[in-house]
Amino acid sequence: MVEKTASPKPKRLLRGRFLVISILFHVILAVVATYLVVQTFMPRPPSFKPGPPAPRNREVEHKIDMVKKQNTMSAPMQTKRITSTGLSKVVLPEMPDVASPEPATPTTMAGMGAPAAGFGMGKIGGGDGAAGGGSPFFGLRDSGAGLEGTFYDFKREAKDRSVDKVPPFDQIVDRFTTGAWGPKNFKNFQSPVKLYGKTFLFPAIRDTEAGKAFQAPETAPGGWLAHYVGMIVPPENGTYRFVGFGDNVMIVKLDTALVLDASDKGYTKRRREAGGGIDFPAKKSTPIFFGTWFTLRKGDPKRMEVVVGDEGGIFCAGLFLQKQGVKYEQGARGVPNLPLFKIGSLNDAQKKAFGQYLPAGAFEGPSFSTRPGGGPLGGL
């Protein structure tokens, strides 16, 4: 009897199933591994949507820049110099009221200019002027009354046209007072009249009064100089020095020597000795300066030149004479208790008017005289 052998078919079937299961298992494992890798290492998409970029608005940026500029400004902008001949709208402090020596209203003579507004100076002439009228601070029309003064406006040309560009005032003063004094380097407006100064005291007035006194009332504030020149004759021997103040300009020369720069800003850049300050009602703390010593001999003439001027606003200046050995003291308002420099004698009305500002000793001391030959320099 022949035995039948077992068929291998079931074994093959099991092997096939096992292979399929193994393949599926590896496929699933690969899918799971791929998913884990993707989740772990790949960047996730953002969970928000960014808004559109802010529009650039030039107008907004300009406003912001302007605000920054305004916040960082620490001082007002400086204005440019005015080259127009029109009157400047400058608000000035009130002028002090001073009792007039005479009840009569001061009059304005032809060629004399108007008296200082607000000062109530009244008539202080009494025969010294061209027709015996008032005596303004800037001088008289009488050619024998003192140093001959000429007014210069550096904002205008000689033909009364405004200049294109007004030089800085310190340059004007420097060029005017360097070498032979006078505006040789300028071709500027000169006053139509000459005034003659016996004294030099200006107790705080509007600087436009200078143009009015020299018959140039249309002169705008600032940028002007008045130059006085002549021959003075000392009445006695002595060693002296000038003491003065100026806001802005008071400069004096004897012959060829500059003997005083009492300008508040020291335009000539000389080393100076200070002597306190003066307080007028409309002008506070104007500094006083001493000049250099010089010797005079009786009857020996000296050429003397005085320059006054202003940058604009309130103008004040004064010139006194100190003799060597005489102690310097200050009077009321800090005014030097020294003789006022003067040519000739002052009458009672003048003394009373000036005496409102000066100490008692202001009218003592030498009175100089003048003589021909000290007129303006050639070419002026």
Tab-separated table of C-alpha atoms in Angstrom:
chain	number	residue	atom	x	y	z
A	1	MET	CA	0.000	0.000	0.000
A	2	VAL	CA	1.507	3.196	-1.095
A	3	GLU	CA	1.539	6.239	1.416
A	4	LYS	CA	0.504	9.646	0.184
A	5	THR	CA	2.897	12.548	0.935
A	6	ALA	CA	1.612	15.947	2.409
A	7	SER	CA	1.103	18.747	-0.095
A	8	PRO	CA	3.406	21.902	0.309
A	9	LYS	CA	0.621	24.267	-0.766
A	10	PRO	CA	-0.493	25.333	2.709
A	11	LYS	CA	3.052	26.307	3.661
A	12	ARG	CA	3.470	28.463	0.564
A	13	LEU	CA	0.190	30.158	1.298
A	14	LEU	CA	1.297	31.071	4.812
A	15	ARG	CA	4.576	32.434	3.576
A	16	GLY	CA	2.773	34.687	1.030
A	17	ARG	CA	0.460	36.079	3.675
A	18	PHE	CA	3.345	36.786	6.006
A	19	LEU	CA	5.173	38.644	3.234
A	20	VAL	CA	2.137	40.825	2.482
A	21	ILE	CA	1.651	41.620	6.183
A	22	SER	CA	5.331	42.542	6.509
A	23	ILE	CA	5.171	44.838	3.490
A	24	LEU	CA	2.072	46.577	4.811
A	25	PHE	CA	3.662	46.990	8.222
A	26	HIS	CA	6.749	48.618	6.738
A	27	VAL	CA	4.637	50.897	4.549
A	28	ILE	CA	2.640	52.031	7.558
A	29	LEU	CA	5.836	52.505	9.550
A	30	ALA	CA	7.337	54.622	6.758
A	31	VAL	CA	4.222	56.801	6.570
A	32	VAL	CA	4.239	57.333	10.329
A	33	ALA	CA	7.940	58.169	10.311
A	34	THR	CA	7.495	60.638	7.438
A	35	TYR	CA	4.660	62.390	9.297
A	36	LEU	CA	6.734	62.705	12.439
A	37	VAL	CA	9.673	64.152	10.538
A	38	VAL	CA	7.471	66.689	8.780
A	39	GLN	CA	5.815	67.798	12.023
A	40	THR	CA	9.089	68.091	13.872
A	41	PHE	CA	11.462	69.789	11.438
A	42	MET	CA	9.355	71.672	8.877
A	43	PRO	CA	8.421	75.348	9.818
A	44	ARG	CA	4.809	75.906	10.642
A	45	PRO	CA	2.814	78.428	8.640
A	46	PRO	CA	2.082	81.708	10.494
A	47	SER	CA	-1.100	81.764	12.468
A	48	PHE	CA	-1.832	85.501	11.664
A	49	LYS	CA	-1.972	87.664	8.614
A	50	PRO	CA	0.200	90.834	8.743
A	51	GLY	CA	-1.580	94.070	7.903
A	52	PRO	CA	-0.645	96.158	4.901
A	53	PRO	CA	2.401	98.420	5.319
A	54	ALA	CA	1.657	101.942	6.611
A	55	PRO	CA	1.435	104.429	3.763
A	56	ARG	CA	4.209	107.057	3.584
A	57	ASN	CA	2.588	110.421	3.877
A	58	ARG	CA	4.937	113.286	3.025
A	59	GLU	CA	2.640	115.809	4.617
A	60	VAL	CA	2.631	113.944	7.935
A	61	GLU	CA	6.409	113.551	7.848
A	62	HIS	CA	6.784	117.263	7.152
A	63	LYS	CA	4.605	118.143	10.135
A	64	ILE	CA	6.574	115.848	12.399
A	65	ASP	CA	9.864	117.352	11.218
A	66	MET	CA	8.535	120.849	11.856
A	67	VAL	CA	7.434	119.914	15.374
A	68	LYS	CA	10.892	118.489	16.091
A	69	LYS	CA	12.529	121.653	14.815
A	70	GLN	CA	10.256	123.860	16.927
A	71	ASN	CA	10.902	121.788	20.033
A	72	THR	CA	14.672	121.944	19.600
A	73	MET	CA	14.873	125.704	19.011
A	74	SER	CA	16.361	127.413	22.060
A	75	ALA	CA	16.443	130.989	20.804
A	76	PRO	CA	14.514	133.124	18.327
A	77	MET	CA	15.912	133.442	14.877
A	78	GLN	CA	17.941	136.584	14.274
A	79	THR	CA	16.423	138.931	11.793
A	80	LYS	CA	18.358	140.160	8.816
A	81	ARG	CA	19.468	143.758	8.647
A	82	ILE	CA	16.917	146.125	7.222
A	83	THR	CA	18.115	147.827	4.076
A	84	SER	CA	14.917	149.730	3.487
A	85	THR	CA	14.738	153.423	4.250
A	86	GLY	CA	11.242	153.004	5.657
A	87	LEU	CA	10.642	153.503	9.355
A	88	SER	CA	11.119	150.373	11.416
A	89	LYS	CA	8.228	149.166	13.563
A	90	VAL	CA	10.299	148.846	16.709
A	91	VAL	CA	8.630	149.179	20.090
A	92	LEU	CA	10.857	151.287	22.294
A	93	PRO	CA	10.623	151.947	26.024
A	94	GLU	CA	8.813	155.024	27.176
A	95	MET	CA	10.906	158.157	27.406
A	96	PRO	CA	11.194	159.755	30.840
A	97	ASP	CA	9.255	162.923	31.569
A	98	VAL	CA	11.542	165.721	32.704
A	99	ALA	CA	10.403	169.144	33.779
A	100	SER	CA	11.127	171.838	31.246
A	101	PRO	CA	13.264	174.761	32.422
A	102	GLU	CA	10.786	177.082	30.735
A	103	PRO	CA	7.024	176.709	30.424
A	104	ALA	CA	7.139	177.556	26.723
A	105	THR	CA	6.739	174.735	24.217
A	106	PRO	CA	10.055	174.043	22.457
A	107	THR	CA	10.119	175.123	18.867
A	108	THR	CA	11.864	173.579	15.890
A	109	MET	CA	14.063	175.982	13.959
A	110	ALA	CA	14.990	175.624	10.355
A	111	GLY	CA	18.119	173.505	10.316
A	112	MET	CA	18.004	172.802	14.044
A	113	GLY	CA	16.043	169.548	14.067
A	114	ALA	CA	13.383	168.611	16.583
A	115	PRO	CA	14.032	168.471	20.314
A	116	ALA	CA	14.202	165.038	21.866
A	117	ALA	CA	10.686	163.631	22.071
A	118	GLY	CA	9.472	162.915	25.567
A	119	PHE	CA	12.221	164.772	27.413
A	120	GLY	CA	10.595	168.181	27.777
A	121	MET	CA	13.936	169.939	27.397
A	122	GLY	CA	12.327	173.232	26.474
A	123	LYS	CA	14.312	176.197	25.148
A	124	ILE	CA	17.960	175.955	26.134
A	125	GLY	CA	19.385	178.346	23.614
A	126	GLY	CA	19.160	182.041	24.260
A	127	GLY	CA	21.067	183.373	21.262
A	128	ASP	CA	23.403	180.448	20.556
A	129	GLY	CA	21.493	179.052	17.622
A	130	ALA	CA	21.194	180.354	14.109
A	131	ALA	CA	18.194	182.420	15.161
A	132	GLY	CA	18.362	182.246	18.926
A	133	GLY	CA	16.102	179.184	19.253
A	134	GLY	CA	16.386	175.797	20.904
A	135	SER	CA	19.601	173.827	21.161
A	136	PRO	CA	19.245	170.108	20.339
A	137	PHE	CA	21.731	167.610	21.717
A	138	PHE	CA	23.503	167.152	18.394
A	139	GLY	CA	24.645	170.762	18.041
A	140	LEU	CA	23.918	174.221	16.712
A	141	ARG	CA	23.895	175.831	13.279
A	142	ASP	CA	26.324	178.516	14.466
A	143	SER	CA	29.691	177.666	12.883
A	144	GLY	CA	31.575	179.243	15.758
A	145	ALA	CA	29.849	177.164	18.411
A	146	GLY	CA	32.063	174.065	18.459
A	147	LEU	CA	33.219	171.029	16.493
A	148	GLU	CA	31.691	170.674	13.034
A	149	GLY	CA	29.463	167.622	12.777
A	150	THR	CA	28.386	165.646	9.712
A	151	PHE	CA	25.774	162.896	9.800
A	152	TYR	CA	26.267	159.684	7.772
A	153	ASP	CA	23.607	157.059	7.098
A	154	PHE	CA	25.218	153.806	5.966
A	155	LYS	CA	21.891	152.272	5.006
A	156	ARG	CA	21.680	154.662	2.059
A	157	GLU	CA	23.879	155.634	-0.856
A	158	ALA	CA	24.978	159.185	-1.511
A	159	LYS	CA	22.033	159.650	-3.869
A	160	ASP	CA	19.603	158.664	-1.087
A	161	ARG	CA	18.980	155.144	-2.380
A	162	SER	CA	18.996	152.182	-0.033
A	163	VAL	CA	22.109	150.011	-0.303
A	164	ASP	CA	21.800	146.403	-1.397
A	165	LYS	CA	23.565	145.079	1.700
A	166	VAL	CA	24.382	147.024	4.853
A	167	PRO	CA	27.777	145.998	6.304
A	168	PRO	CA	27.888	144.852	9.933
A	169	PHE	CA	27.970	147.885	12.195
A	170	ASP	CA	31.272	146.936	13.837
A	171	GLN	CA	32.886	146.885	10.384
A	172	ILE	CA	31.457	150.319	9.614
A	173	VAL	CA	32.915	151.789	12.808
A	174	ASP	CA	36.259	150.060	12.299
A	175	ARG	CA	36.648	151.296	8.723
A	176	PHE	CA	35.468	154.780	9.676
A	177	THR	CA	37.932	155.178	12.548
A	178	THR	CA	40.967	153.500	10.971
A	179	GLY	CA	43.657	155.804	9.625
A	180	ALA	CA	42.375	159.209	8.531
A	181	TRP	CA	38.897	159.342	10.012
A	182	GLY	CA	36.016	159.617	7.638
A	183	PRO	CA	34.012	157.452	5.219
A	184	LYS	CA	36.646	157.356	2.470
A	185	ASN	CA	35.773	153.731	1.771
A	186	PHE	CA	32.063	154.480	1.604
A	187	LYS	CA	29.851	156.413	-0.736
A	188	ASN	CA	26.961	156.929	1.605
A	189	PHE	CA	24.350	159.508	2.450
A	190	GLN	CA	25.580	162.667	4.202
A	191	SER	CA	23.393	165.144	6.051
A	192	PRO	CA	22.362	168.262	4.104
A	193	VAL	CA	23.418	170.464	7.051
A	194	LYS	CA	26.345	170.745	9.461
A	195	LEU	CA	25.849	171.079	13.198
A	196	TYR	CA	28.417	172.339	15.690
A	197	GLY	CA	28.803	170.591	19.018
A	198	LYS	CA	29.778	172.460	22.182
A	199	THR	CA	29.179	169.494	24.463
A	200	PHE	CA	28.491	165.783	23.980
A	201	LEU	CA	25.778	164.580	26.307
A	202	PHE	CA	22.874	162.432	25.116
A	203	PRO	CA	20.804	161.228	28.109
A	204	ALA	CA	18.976	158.321	26.397
A	205	ILE	CA	16.960	159.342	23.339
A	206	ARG	CA	15.563	157.503	20.346
A	207	ASP	CA	18.367	157.084	17.852
A	208	THR	CA	16.177	158.477	15.058
A	209	GLU	CA	16.544	161.890	16.721
A	210	ALA	CA	19.999	162.117	15.143
A	211	GLY	CA	18.606	162.137	11.620
A	212	LYS	CA	15.959	164.667	12.590
A	213	ALA	CA	18.549	167.009	14.101
A	214	PHE	CA	20.627	166.879	10.896
A	215	GLN	CA	17.539	167.533	8.709
A	216	ALA	CA	17.291	163.938	7.540
A	217	PRO	CA	14.069	162.941	9.363
A	218	GLU	CA	13.397	160.021	7.021
A	219	THR	CA	16.435	158.163	8.412
A	220	ALA	CA	15.475	154.718	9.715
A	221	PRO	CA	16.874	153.399	13.020
A	222	GLY	CA	20.474	152.229	13.266
A	223	GLY	CA	23.445	152.173	10.918
A	224	TRP	CA	24.438	155.845	11.353
A	225	LEU	CA	27.438	157.822	12.613
A	226	ALA	CA	27.901	161.515	13.379
A	227	HIS	CA	31.463	162.793	12.974
A	228	TYR	CA	32.578	166.016	14.681
A	229	VAL	CA	35.951	167.636	13.947
A	230	GLY	CA	37.710	170.911	14.725
A	231	MET	CA	40.645	172.634	16.408
A	232	ILE	CA	40.390	173.119	20.167
A	233	VAL	CA	42.558	175.526	22.174
A	234	PRO	CA	43.230	174.647	25.850
A	235	PRO	CA	42.736	177.516	28.346
A	236	GLU	CA	45.407	176.171	30.730
A	237	ASN	CA	48.189	173.643	31.106
A	238	GLY	CA	47.389	170.216	32.415
A	239	THR	CA	47.396	166.466	31.994
A	240	TYR	CA	43.943	165.040	31.306
A	241	ARG	CA	42.019	162.054	30.106
A	242	PHE	CA	38.510	161.699	28.755
A	243	VAL	CA	35.907	159.691	30.639
A	244	GLY	CA	32.813	158.685	28.759
A	245	PHE	CA	30.053	156.285	27.894
A	246	GLY	CA	28.320	155.349	24.683
A	247	ASP	CA	25.472	153.124	23.631
A	248	ASN	CA	26.597	152.398	21.119
A	249	VAL	CA	29.432	154.676	19.954
A	250	MET	CA	31.594	157.289	21.695
A	251	ILE	CA	35.129	157.507	20.274
A	252	VAL	CA	37.561	160.460	20.546
A	253	LYS	CA	40.847	161.289	18.824
A	254	LEU	CA	43.357	164.079	19.485
A	255	ASP	CA	45.616	164.854	16.536
A	256	THR	CA	46.520	161.331	15.347
A	257	ALA	CA	46.035	159.493	18.653
A	258	LEU	CA	42.862	157.640	19.590
A	259	VAL	CA	42.464	158.662	23.248
A	260	LEU	CA	39.052	157.180	24.140
A	261	ASP	CA	36.792	154.356	23.048
A	262	ALA	CA	33.854	154.528	25.452
A	263	SER	CA	31.575	152.507	23.166
A	264	ASP	CA	29.655	149.828	25.004
A	265	LYS	CA	30.898	147.160	22.571
A	266	GLY	CA	34.505	148.328	22.246
A	267	TYR	CA	34.537	148.575	18.459
A	268	THR	CA	38.220	149.505	18.275
A	269	LYS	CA	39.179	146.401	20.320
A	270	ARG	CA	41.446	148.441	22.607
A	271	ARG	CA	42.173	147.433	26.185
A	272	ARG	CA	40.100	149.716	28.392
A	273	GLU	CA	39.632	150.629	32.023
A	274	ALA	CA	36.024	150.466	33.177
A	275	GLY	CA	34.560	152.848	35.743
A	276	GLY	CA	31.079	151.654	36.653
A	277	GLY	CA	27.806	152.265	34.870
A	278	ILE	CA	25.094	154.860	34.288
A	279	ASP	CA	21.357	154.330	34.745
A	280	PHE	CA	19.074	156.663	32.841
A	281	PRO	CA	15.301	156.200	33.093
A	282	ALA	CA	15.113	154.800	29.559
A	283	LYS	CA	18.551	153.133	29.462
A	284	LYS	CA	19.984	150.992	32.208
A	285	SER	CA	23.555	149.932	32.950
A	286	THR	CA	25.497	151.787	30.275
A	287	PRO	CA	29.210	151.188	31.074
A	288	ILE	CA	31.697	153.998	31.700
A	289	PHE	CA	35.276	153.861	30.375
A	290	PHE	CA	38.470	155.841	30.960
A	291	GLY	CA	40.687	157.030	28.128
A	292	THR	CA	44.458	157.451	27.950
A	293	TRP	CA	46.245	160.402	29.570
A	294	PHE	CA	47.439	163.311	27.423
A	295	THR	CA	49.105	166.669	28.144
A	296	LEU	CA	47.773	170.020	26.954
A	297	ARG	CA	49.489	173.393	26.924
A	298	LYS	CA	47.686	176.685	27.155
A	299	GLY	CA	47.080	178.204	23.742
A	300	ASP	CA	48.476	175.156	21.867
A	301	PRO	CA	45.705	173.993	19.482
A	302	LYS	CA	44.858	170.349	19.043
A	303	ARG	CA	42.810	168.732	16.326
A	304	MET	CA	39.928	166.915	17.999
A	305	GLU	CA	37.490	164.431	16.488
A	306	VAL	CA	34.453	162.808	18.080
A	307	VAL	CA	32.370	160.003	16.593
A	308	VAL	CA	28.987	158.976	17.991
A	309	GLY	CA	26.495	156.545	16.500
A	310	ASP	CA	24.045	153.756	17.086
A	311	GLU	CA	22.975	150.337	15.850
A	312	GLY	CA	19.324	151.168	16.505
A	313	GLY	CA	16.946	151.708	19.421
A	314	ILE	CA	17.832	154.006	22.319
A	315	PHE	CA	20.990	156.077	21.983
A	316	CYS	CA	22.931	157.637	24.848
A	317	ALA	CA	26.459	158.984	25.199
A	318	GLY	CA	28.497	161.407	27.261
A	319	LEU	CA	31.984	162.930	27.360
A	320	PHE	CA	33.718	164.216	30.507
A	321	LEU	CA	37.209	165.479	31.300
A	322	GLN	CA	39.317	164.309	34.249
A	323	LYS	CA	42.411	166.212	35.318
A	324	GLN	CA	45.305	164.191	36.683
A	325	GLY	CA	45.283	164.226	40.485
A	326	VAL	CA	41.512	164.795	40.725
A	327	LYS	CA	39.676	161.853	42.255
A	328	TYR	CA	36.984	160.193	40.181
A	329	GLU	CA	33.591	159.853	41.828
A	330	GLN	CA	30.100	158.994	40.642
A	331	GLY	CA	27.016	161.085	41.177
A	332	ALA	CA	23.322	160.416	40.793
A	333	ARG	CA	22.469	157.588	38.370
A	334	GLY	CA	26.194	156.767	38.225
A	335	VAL	CA	27.033	159.818	36.080
A	336	PRO	CA	30.706	160.826	36.544
A	337	ASN	CA	31.127	163.680	39.014
A	338	LEU	CA	33.569	165.311	36.621
A	339	PRO	CA	33.487	168.410	34.416
A	340	LEU	CA	31.525	167.993	31.224
A	341	PHE	CA	33.794	168.511	28.209
A	342	LYS	CA	32.686	171.802	26.722
A	343	ILE	CA	33.698	174.386	24.176
A	344	GLY	CA	32.912	177.933	25.256
A	345	SER	CA	30.580	178.686	28.118
A	346	LEU	CA	27.077	177.417	28.786
A	347	ASN	CA	24.335	179.840	29.712
A	348	ASP	CA	22.034	179.389	32.699
A	349	ALA	CA	19.256	177.772	30.649
A	350	GLN	CA	21.666	175.193	29.247
A	351	LYS	CA	23.115	174.479	32.681
A	352	LYS	CA	19.638	173.989	34.103
A	353	ALA	CA	18.629	171.636	31.294
A	354	PHE	CA	21.790	169.528	31.388
A	355	GLY	CA	21.877	169.773	35.168
A	356	GLN	CA	18.872	167.483	35.359
A	357	TYR	CA	21.263	164.667	34.474
A	358	LEU	CA	24.634	165.924	35.739
A	359	PRO	CA	26.282	166.301	39.156
A	360	ALA	CA	26.963	169.758	40.568
A	361	GLY	CA	30.600	169.779	39.457
A	362	ALA	CA	29.805	169.094	35.818
A	363	PHE	CA	30.052	172.754	34.777
A	364	GLU	CA	33.355	173.426	36.502
A	365	GLY	CA	36.696	172.830	34.830
A	366	PRO	CA	38.235	174.253	31.655
A	367	SER	CA	36.220	175.661	28.769
A	368	PHE	CA	37.986	175.194	25.445
A	369	SER	CA	37.809	177.557	22.508
A	370	THR	CA	37.991	176.819	18.796
A	371	ARG	CA	39.930	178.321	15.948
A	372	PRO	CA	39.787	177.894	12.141
A	373	GLY	CA	41.749	175.150	10.465
A	374	GLY	CA	40.187	172.057	11.973
A	375	GLY	CA	37.461	171.493	9.440
A	376	PRO	CA	36.588	168.166	7.830
A	377	LEU	CA	39.291	166.166	6.107
A	378	GLY	CA	39.728	166.648	2.401
A	379	GLY	CA	37.581	164.372	0.304
A	380	LEU	CA	34.788	163.959	2.858
